[in-house]
PDB file of C-alpha atoms and ligand atoms in Angstrom:
ATOM      1  CA  MET A1015      -3.245  21.090   6.569  1.00 34.00           C
ATOM      2  CA  ARG A1016       0.323  19.991   5.483  1.00 38.00           C
ATOM      3  CA  ALA A1017       0.625  18.354   2.662  1.00 41.00           C
ATOM      4  CA  ASP A1018       3.988  17.772   2.841  1.00 48.00           C
ATOM      5  CA  SER A1019       6.773  15.252   3.898  1.00 48.00           C
ATOM      6  CA  GLY A1020       6.072  17.096   7.714  1.00 58.00           C
ATOM      7  CA  ASN A1021       2.995  15.082   8.435  1.00 74.00           C
ATOM      8  CA  ARG A1022       3.579  11.607  10.363  1.00 81.00           C
ATOM      9  CA  GLY A1023       3.545   8.632   8.217  1.00 81.00           C
ATOM     10  CA  GLY A1024       5.928  10.704   6.136  1.00 80.00           C
ATOM     11  CA  ALA A1025       7.312   8.540   3.674  1.00 86.00           C
ATOM     12  CA  LYS A1026       3.675   7.890   2.337  1.00 91.00           C
ATOM     13  CA  TRP A1027       3.360  12.005   2.197  1.00 91.00           C
ATOM     14  CA  ALA A1028       3.996  12.539  -2.333  1.00 90.00           C
ATOM     15  CA  GLY A1029       6.251  15.399  -0.830  1.00 77.00           C
ATOM     16  CA  ALA A1030       9.062  13.204   1.338  1.00 79.00           C
ATOM     17  CA  PRO A1031      12.440  13.744   0.095  1.00 64.00           C
ATOM     18  CA  ARG A1032      13.843   9.794  -1.428  1.00 58.00           C
ATOM     19  CA  LYS A1033      16.810   8.500  -2.344  1.00 51.00           C
ATOM     20  CA  ALA A1034      17.884   9.218  -6.259  1.00 43.00           C
ATOM     21  CA  HIS A1035      16.804   5.522  -8.219  1.00 48.00           C
ATOM     22  CA  ALA A1036      16.999   6.960 -11.624  1.00 46.00           C
ATOM     23  CA  GLY A1037      19.529   6.870 -14.473  1.00 45.00           C
ATOM     24  CA  GLN A1038      22.426   5.919 -11.830  1.00 54.00           C
ATOM     25  CA  PRO A1039      25.090   3.316 -13.867  1.00 57.00           C
ATOM     26  CA  ILE A1040      24.150  -0.492 -12.540  1.00 67.00           C
ATOM     27  CA  PRO A1041      27.309  -2.353 -11.317  1.00 78.00           C
ATOM     28  CA  LYS A1042      27.816  -5.122 -13.389  1.00 88.00           C
ATOM     29  CA  PRO A1043      29.182  -8.508 -12.103  1.00 92.00           C
ATOM     30  CA  GLY A1044      31.394 -10.218 -14.615  1.00 94.00           C
ATOM     31  CA  ARG A1045      29.770 -12.897 -17.309  1.00 95.00           C
ATOM     32  CA  ASN A1046      30.480 -15.451 -16.029  1.00 96.00           C
ATOM     33  CA  GLU A1047      30.112 -14.612 -12.525  1.00 96.00           C
ATOM     34  CA  PRO A1048      27.626 -15.658 -10.339  1.00 94.00           C
ATOM     35  CA  CYS A1049      24.362 -13.554 -10.690  1.00 93.00           C
ATOM     36  CA  TRP A1050      24.293 -10.380  -8.013  1.00 91.00           C
ATOM     37  CA  CYS A1051      20.697 -12.053  -6.995  1.00 88.00           C
ATOM     38  CA  GLY A1052      22.476 -15.062  -5.076  1.00 85.00           C
ATOM     39  CA  SER A1053      21.237 -17.432  -7.830  1.00 87.00           C
ATOM     40  CA  THR A1054      24.258 -18.639  -7.901  1.00 90.00           C
ATOM     41  CA  LYS A1055      23.692 -19.054 -11.517  1.00 94.00           C
ATOM     42  CA  LYS A1056      25.942 -17.542 -14.106  1.00 96.00           C
ATOM     43  CA  TYR A1057      25.342 -13.458 -14.553  1.00 96.00           C
ATOM     44  CA  LYS A1058      25.260 -14.461 -17.882  1.00 96.00           C
ATOM     45  CA  THR A1059      22.521 -17.303 -17.321  1.00 96.00           C
ATOM     46  CA  CYS A1060      20.575 -15.372 -14.672  1.00 94.00           C
ATOM     47  CA  HIS A1061      19.953 -11.280 -14.608  1.00 94.00           C
ATOM     48  CA  ALA A1062      22.333 -10.458 -17.486  1.00 96.00           C
ATOM     49  CA  ALA A1063      19.074  -9.220 -19.592  1.00 95.00           C
ATOM     50  CA  PHE A1064      17.549  -7.990 -17.613  1.00 95.00           C
ATOM     51  CA  ASP A1065      20.084  -5.204 -16.011  1.00 95.00           C
ATOM     52  CA  ASP A1066      20.698  -4.652 -19.948  1.00 94.00           C
ATOM     53  CA  LYS A1067      17.261  -4.128 -20.132  1.00 95.00           C
ATOM     54  CA  LEU A1068      16.772  -1.458 -17.237  1.00 95.00           C
ATOM     55  CA  THR A1069      19.819   0.160 -18.420  1.00 94.00           C
ATOM     56  CA  ILE A1070      18.426   0.615 -21.615  1.00 95.00           C
ATOM     57  CA  LEU A1071      15.306   2.342 -20.266  1.00 95.00           C
ATOM     58  CA  ALA A1072      17.346   4.582 -18.141  1.00 95.00           C
ATOM     59  CA  ALA A1073      19.465   5.735 -20.771  1.00 95.00           C
ATOM     60  CA  ASN A1074      15.923   6.730 -22.591  1.00 94.00           C
ATOM     61  CA  GLY A1075      14.650   8.764 -19.776  1.00 95.00           C
ATOM     62  CA  HIS A1076      12.820   6.254 -17.212  1.00 96.00           C
ATOM     63  CA  VAL A1077      12.574   5.724 -14.007  1.00 96.00           C
ATOM     64  CA  VAL A1078      14.243   2.300 -13.455  1.00 97.00           C
ATOM     65  CA  PRO A1079      14.002   0.250 -10.430  1.00 96.00           C
ATOM     66  CA  SER A1080      17.428   0.426  -8.078  1.00 94.00           C
ATOM     67  CA  ARG A1081      18.967  -3.562  -7.346  1.00 93.00           C
ATOM     68  CA  ASN A1082      17.821  -3.316  -3.742  1.00 93.00           C
ATOM     69  CA  LEU A1083      13.906  -2.943  -4.849  1.00 96.00           C
ATOM     70  CA  ILE A1084      14.677  -6.282  -6.735  1.00 96.00           C
ATOM     71  CA  LYS A1085      13.062  -9.107  -4.367  1.00 96.00           C
ATOM     72  CA  THR A1086      15.041 -12.398  -4.602  1.00 93.00           C
ATOM     73  CA  PRO A1087      12.996 -15.956  -4.811  1.00 93.00           C
ATOM     74  CA  GLU A1088      14.258 -16.374  -1.142  1.00 94.00           C
ATOM     75  CA  GLN A1089      13.464 -13.471  -0.128  1.00 97.00           C
ATOM     76  CA  VAL A1090       9.609 -13.557  -1.667  1.00 97.00           C
ATOM     77  CA  GLU A1091       9.338 -16.801   0.703  1.00 98.00           C
ATOM     78  CA  LYS A1092      10.042 -14.837   3.749  1.00 98.00           C
ATOM     79  CA  ILE A1093       7.437 -11.442   2.718  1.00 98.00           C
ATOM     80  CA  LYS A1094       4.538 -14.158   2.607  1.00 98.00           C
ATOM     81  CA  GLU A1095       4.579 -15.643   5.062  1.00 98.00           C
ATOM     82  CA  SER A1096       4.424 -12.651   6.668  1.00 98.00           C
ATOM     83  CA  ALA A1097       1.614 -11.391   4.771  1.00 98.00           C
ATOM     84  CA  LYS A1098      -0.203 -14.643   5.568  1.00 98.00           C
ATOM     85  CA  ILE A1099      -0.245 -12.996   9.083  1.00 98.00           C
ATOM     86  CA  ASN A1100      -1.666 -10.178   7.806  1.00 98.00           C
ATOM     87  CA  ILE A1101      -4.720 -11.681   5.387  1.00 98.00           C
ATOM     88  CA  ALA A1102      -6.011 -13.795   8.573  1.00 98.00           C
ATOM     89  CA  VAL A1103      -5.842 -11.011  10.718  1.00 98.00           C
ATOM     90  CA  LEU A1104      -7.881  -9.445   8.072  1.00 98.00           C
ATOM     91  CA  ASP A1105      -9.734 -12.435   7.821  1.00 98.00           C
ATOM     92  CA  GLU A1106     -10.192 -13.038  11.447  1.00 98.00           C
ATOM     93  CA  ILE A1107     -12.053  -8.621  11.904  1.00 98.00           C
ATOM     94  CA  GLN A1108     -13.573  -9.911   8.807  1.00 98.00           C
ATOM     95  CA  ALA A1109     -15.782 -12.370  10.554  1.00 98.00           C
ATOM     96  CA  LYS A1110     -16.267  -9.955  13.810  1.00 98.00           C
ATOM     97  CA  ILE A1111     -16.433  -5.924  12.720  1.00 98.00           C
ATOM     98  CA  CYS A1112     -20.271  -5.406  13.327  1.00 98.00           C
ATOM     99  CA  GLU A1113     -22.378  -2.464  14.682  1.00 98.00           C
ATOM    100  CA  GLY A1114     -21.597  -1.481  17.898  1.00 97.00           C
ATOM    101  CA  MET A1115     -17.963  -2.715  18.353  1.00 98.00           C
ATOM    102  CA  LYS A1116     -15.096  -0.161  19.495  1.00 98.00           C
ATOM    103  CA  LEU A1117     -12.770   0.407  17.440  1.00 98.00           C
ATOM    104  CA  SER A1118     -10.294  -0.226  20.363  1.00 98.00           C
ATOM    105  CA  GLU A1119     -11.177  -3.955  20.219  1.00 98.00           C
ATOM    106  CA  ILE A1120      -9.862  -3.868  16.030  1.00 98.00           C
ATOM    107  CA  ASP A1121      -6.646  -2.680  17.717  1.00 98.00           C
ATOM    108  CA  LYS A1122      -6.823  -5.516  20.571  1.00 98.00           C
ATOM    109  CA  ILE A1123      -7.563  -8.593  18.254  1.00 98.00           C
ATOM    110  CA  VAL A1124      -5.082  -7.666  15.869  1.00 98.00           C
ATOM    111  CA  TYR A1125      -2.679  -6.939  18.159  1.00 98.00           C
ATOM    112  CA  GLU A1126      -3.714 -10.551  19.786  1.00 98.00           C
ATOM    113  CA  MET A1127      -3.593 -12.610  16.429  1.00 98.00           C
ATOM    114  CA  THR A1128      -0.673 -10.805  15.092  1.00 98.00           C
ATOM    115  CA  THR A1129       1.495 -11.609  18.268  1.00 98.00           C
ATOM    116  CA  ASP A1130      -0.084 -14.985  18.769  1.00 98.00           C
ATOM    117  CA  MET A1131       0.911 -16.232  15.531  1.00 98.00           C
ATOM    118  CA  GLY A1132       4.661 -14.880  15.645  1.00 98.00           C
ATOM    119  CA  GLY A1133       4.709 -11.310  13.946  1.00 98.00           C
ATOM    120  CA  ILE A1134       4.314  -7.879  15.561  1.00 98.00           C
ATOM    121  CA  PRO A1135       2.391  -4.770  14.180  1.00 98.00           C
ATOM    122  CA  ALA A1136       4.001  -2.933  11.840  1.00 98.00           C
ATOM    123  CA  PRO A1137       2.085   0.268  12.819  1.00 98.00           C
ATOM    124  CA  LEU A1138       2.700   0.460  16.382  1.00 98.00           C
ATOM    125  CA  ASN A1139       5.693   2.918  17.730  1.00 97.00           C
ATOM    126  CA  TYR A1140       6.131   3.398  14.161  1.00 97.00           C
ATOM    127  CA  GLU A1141       7.768   7.370  13.397  1.00 96.00           C
ATOM    128  CA  GLY A1142       6.039   7.345  16.784  1.00 96.00           C
ATOM    129  CA  TYR A1143       2.726   6.220  15.758  1.00 98.00           C
ATOM    130  CA  PRO A1144       0.289   4.862  19.144  1.00 97.00           C
ATOM    131  CA  TYR A1145      -1.665   1.498  18.220  1.00 98.00           C
ATOM    132  CA  SER A1146      -1.236  -1.951  16.139  1.00 98.00           C
ATOM    133  CA  VAL A1147      -4.491  -0.734  13.034  1.00 98.00           C
ATOM    134  CA  CYS A1148      -5.699   2.653  10.859  1.00 98.00           C
ATOM    135  CA  THR A1149      -9.306   2.289  11.189  1.00 98.00           C
ATOM    136  CA  SER A1150     -10.632   5.396   9.063  1.00 98.00           C
ATOM    137  CA  VAL A1151     -14.074   5.963   9.307  1.00 98.00           C
ATOM    138  CA  ASN A1152     -16.110   7.638   6.867  1.00 98.00           C
ATOM    139  CA  ASP A1153     -14.866  11.069   6.532  1.00 98.00           C
ATOM    140  CA  GLN A1154     -11.241   9.185   7.433  1.00 98.00           C
ATOM    141  CA  VAL A1155      -8.925   9.087   4.955  1.00 98.00           C
ATOM    142  CA  CYS A1156      -6.127   7.064   6.389  1.00 98.00           C
ATOM    143  CA  HIS A1157      -4.429   6.653   9.940  1.00 98.00           C
ATOM    144  CA  GLY A1158      -7.244   6.727  11.610  1.00 98.00           C
ATOM    145  CA  PHE A1159      -6.612   5.744  15.622  1.00 98.00           C
ATOM    146  CA  PRO A1160      -8.853   3.059  17.059  1.00 98.00           C
ATOM    147  CA  LEU A1161      -9.768   4.796  19.949  1.00 98.00           C
ATOM    148  CA  GLU A1162     -11.470   2.749  23.018  1.00 97.00           C
ATOM    149  CA  GLU A1163     -14.736   5.337  22.672  1.00 96.00           C
ATOM    150  CA  ARG A1164     -15.144   5.706  18.664  1.00 96.00           C
ATOM    151  CA  PHE A1165     -17.769   2.766  18.484  1.00 96.00           C
ATOM    152  CA  LEU A1166     -18.872   1.343  14.847  1.00 98.00           C
ATOM    153  CA  ARG A1167     -22.517   2.278  13.588  1.00 98.00           C
ATOM    154  CA  GLU A1168     -24.883   1.485  11.576  1.00 98.00           C
ATOM    155  CA  GLY A1169     -24.330   3.245   8.382  1.00 98.00           C
ATOM    156  CA  ASP A1170     -20.508   3.664   9.050  1.00 98.00           C
ATOM    157  CA  ILE A1171     -18.152   2.612   5.953  1.00 98.00           C
ATOM    158  CA  VAL A1172     -14.255   1.437   8.053  1.00 98.00           C
ATOM    159  CA  ASN A1173     -11.597   0.817   6.493  1.00 99.00           C
ATOM    160  CA  VAL A1174      -8.931  -1.162   8.496  1.00 99.00           C
ATOM    161  CA  ASP A1175      -5.381  -1.342   7.952  1.00 98.00           C
ATOM    162  CA  CYS A1176      -3.267  -3.879   8.650  1.00 98.00           C
ATOM    163  CA  SER A1177       0.673  -4.694   8.075  1.00 98.00           C
ATOM    164  CA  THR A1178       2.710  -6.890  10.228  1.00 98.00           C
ATOM    165  CA  ILE A1179       6.108  -7.657  10.653  1.00 98.00           C
ATOM    166  CA  LEU A1180       7.264 -11.361  10.667  1.00 98.00           C
ATOM    167  CA  ASN A1181      10.972 -12.795  11.017  1.00 98.00           C
ATOM    168  CA  GLY A1182      12.051  -8.738   9.791  1.00 98.00           C
ATOM    169  CA  TYR A1183       9.708  -9.300   6.874  1.00 98.00           C
ATOM    170  CA  PHE A1184       6.705  -6.723   5.824  1.00 98.00           C
ATOM    171  CA  SER A1185       3.279  -7.279   4.156  1.00 98.00           C
ATOM    172  CA  ASP A1186       0.615  -4.507   4.140  1.00 98.00           C
ATOM    173  CA  SER A1187      -3.018  -5.102   3.054  1.00 98.00           C
ATOM    174  CA  SER A1188      -6.138  -3.284   3.760  1.00 98.00           C
ATOM    175  CA  ARG A1189     -10.028  -3.414   3.290  1.00 98.00           C
ATOM    176  CA  MET A1190     -13.524  -2.391   3.326  1.00 98.00           C
ATOM    177  CA  PHE A1191     -16.136  -2.754   5.832  1.00 98.00           C
ATOM    178  CA  CYS A1192     -19.769  -1.617   5.466  1.00 98.00           C
ATOM    179  CA  ILE A1193     -21.539  -1.601   9.008  1.00 98.00           C
ATOM    180  CA  GLY A1194     -25.336  -2.852   8.390  1.00 97.00           C
ATOM    181  CA  ASP A1195     -27.090  -0.603   5.841  1.00 97.00           C
ATOM    182  CA  VAL A1196     -25.308   2.108   4.797  1.00 98.00           C
ATOM    183  CA  GLY A1197     -27.487   3.577   1.563  1.00 97.00           C
ATOM    184  CA  PRO A1198     -26.425   2.960  -1.910  1.00 98.00           C
ATOM    185  CA  GLU A1199     -24.414   5.967  -2.017  1.00 98.00           C
ATOM    186  CA  LYS A1200     -21.663   4.603   0.405  1.00 98.00           C
ATOM    187  CA  LYS A1201     -22.084   0.816  -0.736  1.00 98.00           C
ATOM    188  CA  ARG A1202     -21.162   2.582  -3.955  1.00 98.00           C
ATOM    189  CA  LEU A1203     -17.793   4.476  -3.630  1.00 98.00           C
ATOM    190  CA  VAL A1204     -16.885   1.405  -1.415  1.00 98.00           C
ATOM    191  CA  GLU A1205     -17.525  -0.902  -4.615  1.00 98.00           C
ATOM    192  CA  VAL A1206     -15.555   1.196  -7.128  1.00 98.00           C
ATOM    193  CA  THR A1207     -13.161   1.773  -4.981  1.00 98.00           C
ATOM    194  CA  LYS A1208     -12.729  -2.201  -4.971  1.00 98.00           C
ATOM    195  CA  GLU A1209     -12.760  -1.873  -8.803  1.00 98.00           C
ATOM    196  CA  CYS A1210     -10.573   0.935  -9.053  1.00 98.00           C
ATOM    197  CA  VAL A1211      -7.998  -1.853  -7.577  1.00 98.00           C
ATOM    198  CA  GLU A1212      -8.743  -4.295  -9.450  1.00 98.00           C
ATOM    199  CA  LYS A1213      -8.505  -2.330 -12.706  1.00 98.00           C
ATOM    200  CA  GLY A1214      -5.178  -1.086 -11.523  1.00 98.00           C
ATOM    201  CA  LEU A1215      -3.712  -4.893 -11.362  1.00 98.00           C
ATOM    202  CA  ALA A1216      -4.347  -5.279 -14.143  1.00 98.00           C
ATOM    203  CA  GLU A1217      -1.783  -2.998 -15.556  1.00 98.00           C
ATOM    204  CA  VAL A1218       1.102  -4.903 -13.351  1.00 98.00           C
ATOM    205  CA  LYS A1219       2.958  -6.552 -15.673  1.00 98.00           C
ATOM    206  CA  PRO A1220       6.889  -6.367 -15.772  1.00 97.00           C
ATOM    207  CA  TRP A1221       8.545  -3.429 -18.148  1.00 97.00           C
ATOM    208  CA  GLY A1222       5.104  -1.978 -17.944  1.00 97.00           C
ATOM    209  CA  PHE A1223       5.088   2.113 -15.954  1.00 98.00           C
ATOM    210  CA  LEU A1224       3.674   2.388 -12.146  1.00 98.00           C
ATOM    211  CA  GLY A1225       1.905   5.412 -14.368  1.00 98.00           C
ATOM    212  CA  ASP A1226      -0.492   2.506 -16.604  1.00 98.00           C
ATOM    213  CA  MET A1227      -1.866   1.321 -13.122  1.00 98.00           C
ATOM    214  CA  GLY A1228      -2.294   5.177 -12.086  1.00 98.00           C
ATOM    215  CA  GLN A1229      -4.273   5.990 -14.760  1.00 98.00           C
ATOM    216  CA  ALA A1230      -6.518   2.712 -14.606  1.00 98.00           C
ATOM    217  CA  VAL A1231      -6.923   4.044 -11.111  1.00 98.00           C
ATOM    218  CA  HIS A1232      -7.391   7.365 -11.757  1.00 98.00           C
ATOM    219  CA  ASP A1233     -10.292   6.894 -14.620  1.00 98.00           C
ATOM    220  CA  HIS A1234     -12.242   4.558 -12.932  1.00 98.00           C
ATOM    221  CA  ALA A1235     -12.651   6.696  -9.862  1.00 98.00           C
ATOM    222  CA  PHE A1236     -13.000   9.945 -11.943  1.00 98.00           C
ATOM    223  CA  ALA A1237     -15.465   7.604 -14.417  1.00 98.00           C
ATOM    224  CA  ASN A1238     -17.745   7.251 -11.532  1.00 98.00           C
ATOM    225  CA  GLY A1239     -17.701  11.232 -10.437  1.00 98.00           C
ATOM    226  CA  TYR A1240     -14.838  10.251  -7.378  1.00 98.00           C
ATOM    227  CA  THR A1241     -11.552  12.154  -6.688  1.00 98.00           C
ATOM    228  CA  VAL A1242      -8.653  10.512  -6.043  1.00 98.00           C
ATOM    229  CA  VAL A1243      -6.395  11.625  -3.551  1.00 98.00           C
ATOM    230  CA  ARG A1244      -3.167  13.094  -4.392  1.00 97.00           C
ATOM    231  CA  GLU A1245      -0.477  13.854  -1.430  1.00 97.00           C
ATOM    232  CA  ILE A1246      -0.646  10.589  -0.005  1.00 97.00           C
ATOM    233  CA  GLY A1247       0.286   7.060  -2.086  1.00 97.00           C
ATOM    234  CA  GLY A1248       1.188   3.607  -1.904  1.00 98.00           C
ATOM    235  CA  HIS A1249       4.562   2.171  -1.433  1.00 98.00           C
ATOM    236  CA  GLY A1250       7.599  -0.496  -2.465  1.00 98.00           C
ATOM    237  CA  VAL A1251       7.074  -3.094   1.222  1.00 98.00           C
ATOM    238  CA  GLY A1252       8.708  -6.672   1.876  1.00 98.00           C
ATOM    239  CA  LEU A1253      12.541  -5.342   3.698  1.00 98.00           C
ATOM    240  CA  GLN A1254      10.938  -2.311   5.047  1.00 97.00           C
ATOM    241  CA  PHE A1255       7.615  -0.997   5.447  1.00 98.00           C
ATOM    242  CA  HIS A1256       7.657   1.884   3.261  1.00 97.00           C
ATOM    243  CA  GLU A1257      10.438   1.377   0.563  1.00 96.00           C
ATOM    244  CA  GLU A1258      10.383   2.953  -3.092  1.00 96.00           C
ATOM    245  CA  PRO A1259       8.949   4.141  -5.363  1.00 97.00           C
ATOM    246  CA  TRP A1260       5.868   6.702  -3.978  1.00 97.00           C
ATOM    247  CA  VAL A1261       2.810   5.377  -5.772  1.00 98.00           C
ATOM    248  CA  GLY A1262       0.363   7.029  -6.769  1.00 97.00           C
ATOM    249  CA  TYR A1263      -3.283   7.385  -8.558  1.00 97.00           C
ATOM    250  CA  ASN A1264      -2.888  10.619 -10.172  1.00 95.00           C
ATOM    251  CA  SER A1265      -0.588   9.746 -13.096  1.00 95.00           C
ATOM    252  CA  VAL A1266      -0.095   9.125 -16.380  1.00 96.00           C
ATOM    253  CA  ARG A1267       0.252   6.373 -18.724  1.00 97.00           C
ATOM    254  CA  GLY A1268       3.684   5.909 -19.687  1.00 96.00           C
ATOM    255  CA  THR A1269       5.228   7.807 -17.378  1.00 96.00           C
ATOM    256  CA  GLN A1270       6.487   6.897 -14.025  1.00 97.00           C
ATOM    257  CA  MET A1271       8.849   3.617 -12.496  1.00 97.00           C
ATOM    258  CA  VAL A1272       9.257   1.299 -14.543  1.00 97.00           C
ATOM    259  CA  MET A1273       7.582  -2.115 -13.298  1.00 98.00           C
ATOM    260  CA  ALA A1274      10.578  -5.263 -13.236  1.00 97.00           C
ATOM    261  CA  PRO A1275      10.184  -8.594 -12.243  1.00 97.00           C
ATOM    262  CA  GLY A1276      11.151  -9.029  -8.288  1.00 97.00           C
ATOM    263  CA  MET A1277       9.066  -5.472  -7.165  1.00 98.00           C
ATOM    264  CA  ILE A1278       7.001  -5.951  -4.712  1.00 98.00           C
ATOM    265  CA  PHE A1279       4.691  -2.532  -4.299  1.00 98.00           C
ATOM    266  CA  THR A1280       0.812  -2.012  -2.402  1.00 98.00           C
ATOM    267  CA  ILE A1281      -1.941  -0.343  -4.797  1.00 98.00           C
ATOM    268  CA  GLU A1282      -3.717   2.263  -1.912  1.00 98.00           C
ATOM    269  CA  PRO A1283      -5.694   4.670  -3.535  1.00 98.00           C
ATOM    270  CA  MET A1284      -8.061   6.677  -1.482  1.00 98.00           C
ATOM    271  CA  VAL A1285     -11.165   7.744  -3.514  1.00 98.00           C
ATOM    272  CA  ASN A1286     -13.309  10.811  -2.236  1.00 98.00           C
ATOM    273  CA  MET A1287     -16.639  10.633  -3.152  1.00 98.00           C
ATOM    274  CA  GLY A1288     -16.301  14.864  -3.033  1.00 98.00           C
ATOM    275  CA  LYS A1289     -13.625  17.539  -3.349  1.00 98.00           C
ATOM    276  CA  VAL A1290      -9.826  15.953  -3.622  1.00 98.00           C
ATOM    277  CA  GLU A1291      -8.587  18.119  -0.908  1.00 98.00           C
ATOM    278  CA  ILE A1292      -7.487  16.691   2.653  1.00 98.00           C
ATOM    279  CA  TYR A1293      -5.988  17.550   5.879  1.00 98.00           C
ATOM    280  CA  VAL A1294      -4.173  16.116   8.821  1.00 98.00           C
ATOM    281  CA  ASP A1295      -5.295  16.507  12.369  1.00 98.00           C
ATOM    282  CA  ASP A1296      -3.644  19.147  14.544  1.00 97.00           C
ATOM    283  CA  GLU A1297      -3.201  17.570  17.481  1.00 96.00           C
ATOM    284  CA  ASN A1298      -2.245  14.844  16.548  1.00 97.00           C
ATOM    285  CA  ASP A1299      -0.921  14.517  13.115  1.00 97.00           C
ATOM    286  CA  TRP A1300      -2.062  11.689  12.081  1.00 98.00           C
ATOM    287  CA  GLU A1301      -5.249  10.944  10.959  1.00 98.00           C
ATOM    288  CA  VAL A1302      -6.453  12.828   7.607  1.00 98.00           C
ATOM    289  CA  TYR A1303     -10.116  13.266   6.853  1.00 98.00           C
ATOM    290  CA  THR A1304     -11.345  15.250   3.737  1.00 98.00           C
ATOM    291  CA  GLU A1305     -11.563  18.524   3.601  1.00 98.00           C
ATOM    292  CA  ASP A1306     -15.418  18.525   2.426  1.00 98.00           C
ATOM    293  CA  GLY A1307     -16.705  16.540   5.092  1.00 98.00           C
ATOM    294  CA  MET A1308     -17.768  13.766   2.493  1.00 98.00           C
ATOM    295  CA  PRO A1309     -17.053   9.992   2.884  1.00 98.00           C
ATOM    296  CA  SER A1310     -13.408   8.445   1.793  1.00 98.00           C
ATOM    297  CA  ALA A1311     -12.778   4.984   1.029  1.00 98.00           C
ATOM    298  CA  GLN A1312      -8.870   2.835   0.025  1.00 98.00           C
ATOM    299  CA  TRP A1313      -8.507  -0.569  -0.368  1.00 98.00           C
ATOM    300  CA  GLU A1314      -4.899  -1.588  -0.591  1.00 98.00           C
ATOM    301  CA  ILE A1315      -3.366  -4.665  -1.732  1.00 98.00           C
ATOM    302  CA  MET A1316       0.632  -5.716  -2.386  1.00 98.00           C
ATOM    303  CA  VAL A1317       1.128  -7.040  -5.586  1.00 98.00           C
ATOM    304  CA  LEU A1318       4.926  -8.864  -6.748  1.00 98.00           C
ATOM    305  CA  VAL A1319       5.570  -8.285 -10.136  1.00 98.00           C
ATOM    306  CA  THR A1320       6.550 -11.846 -11.867  1.00 98.00           C
ATOM    307  CA  GLU A1321       8.004 -12.635 -15.142  1.00 95.00           C
ATOM    308  CA  ASN A1322       4.804 -13.239 -16.630  1.00 96.00           C
ATOM    309  CA  GLY A1323       2.395 -10.422 -15.451  1.00 98.00           C
ATOM    310  CA  HIS A1324       1.358 -10.176 -11.165  1.00 98.00           C
ATOM    311  CA  GLU A1325       0.764 -11.756  -7.917  1.00 98.00           C
ATOM    312  CA  VAL A1326      -1.107 -10.654  -4.921  1.00 98.00           C
ATOM    313  CA  LEU A1327       0.731 -10.976  -1.552  1.00 98.00           C
ATOM    314  CA  CYS A1328      -1.917  -9.817   0.301  1.00 97.00           C
ATOM    315  CA  TRP A1329      -5.292  -8.384  -0.138  1.00 98.00           C
TER     316      TRP A1329
HETATM  317  N1  LIG B1467      -0.791   0.763   6.763  1.00 54.57           N
HETATM  318  C1  LIG B1467      -0.818   2.331   6.250  1.00 54.57           C
HETATM  319  C2  LIG B1467       0.140   1.809   4.335  1.00 54.57           C
HETATM  320  O1  LIG B1467      -0.730   1.138   4.300  1.00 54.57           O
HETATM  321  C3  LIG B1467       0.259   2.629   6.990  1.00 54.57           C
HETATM  322  C4  LIG B1467       0.373   3.076   8.661  1.00 54.57           C
HETATM  323  S1  LIG B1467       1.409   4.167   9.084  1.00 54.57           S
HETATM  324  C5  LIG B1467       0.958   4.069  10.601  1.00 54.57           C
HETATM  325  O2  LIG B1467       1.052   2.332   3.893  1.00 54.57           O
HETATM  326  F1  LIG B1467       2.221   4.342  11.029  1.00 54.57           F
HETATM  327  F2  LIG B1467       0.049   4.807  10.731  1.00 54.57           F
HETATM  328  F3  LIG B1467       0.720   2.579  10.225  1.00 54.57           F
HETATM  329 CO1  LIG B1468       0.415   0.231   2.803  1.00 54.57          CO
END
């Protein structure tokens, strides 16, 4: 296993090189000048208090988001349009997915529906990824290829991970599907993983820390006897597919990046029924599996931090 940024989909790996964003001096407009956010309001009545808060947090050693991670209301609207396609595509998969389906059929539906709605599937050709969607079955952790020769069988659990580009704006979410009767153990894994995302989401509010979210996810998985993959995480999203910050779930309350209004990121823990270790397929350098062959589940939502809490943009 090469659990480092040398694997494909590098930005999602914990070891990937990333830009500095902690403790940087924040350039500020004059108080009567227009705000940097494009609102046309004076800086002093717009983001001045916001910047002051971040400056103090940074001075106290916290990791704060750089300004390019704070989406303007106009950007949020465009990202929501992209997210509508992502939701519609996953709804369509949810209506059609069944025993006997080839994974390549899912890829075809995703490609056709996304492009019919004016979008582009973000995975296609991303760092050389050869399909429009990731389909990860049973012991596949993520980045599974939707192959022609792979059929869904009764008892399979499968994650379908869709991402859309619309007019240059990105959205990203994934859902789990149970094919027929999957048995109580796999069913519980799928349900608990969804609960992990919900527990994490409940922690998303301005001026909290990503570690509050991460610990909530991890604690729930751990309490149910599961492990949470360490090497691959969520990410900022919206203007690019994978932006800062990297979002882990083995983190601790009160640590990691401060959540500020206007940030958008994914919550997408990979929860293993068995051991935490994973490996990457040697031949394609993409597909990720559990080392012990036990099942893994993942749900992914895309969340905006708002003034009062959060808004889920796609799921
Ligand atoms: N959709 C995945 C995510 O949640 C990204 C997969 S990278 C790809 O971030 F190239 F495989 F699509
Ligand atoms: Co993602």
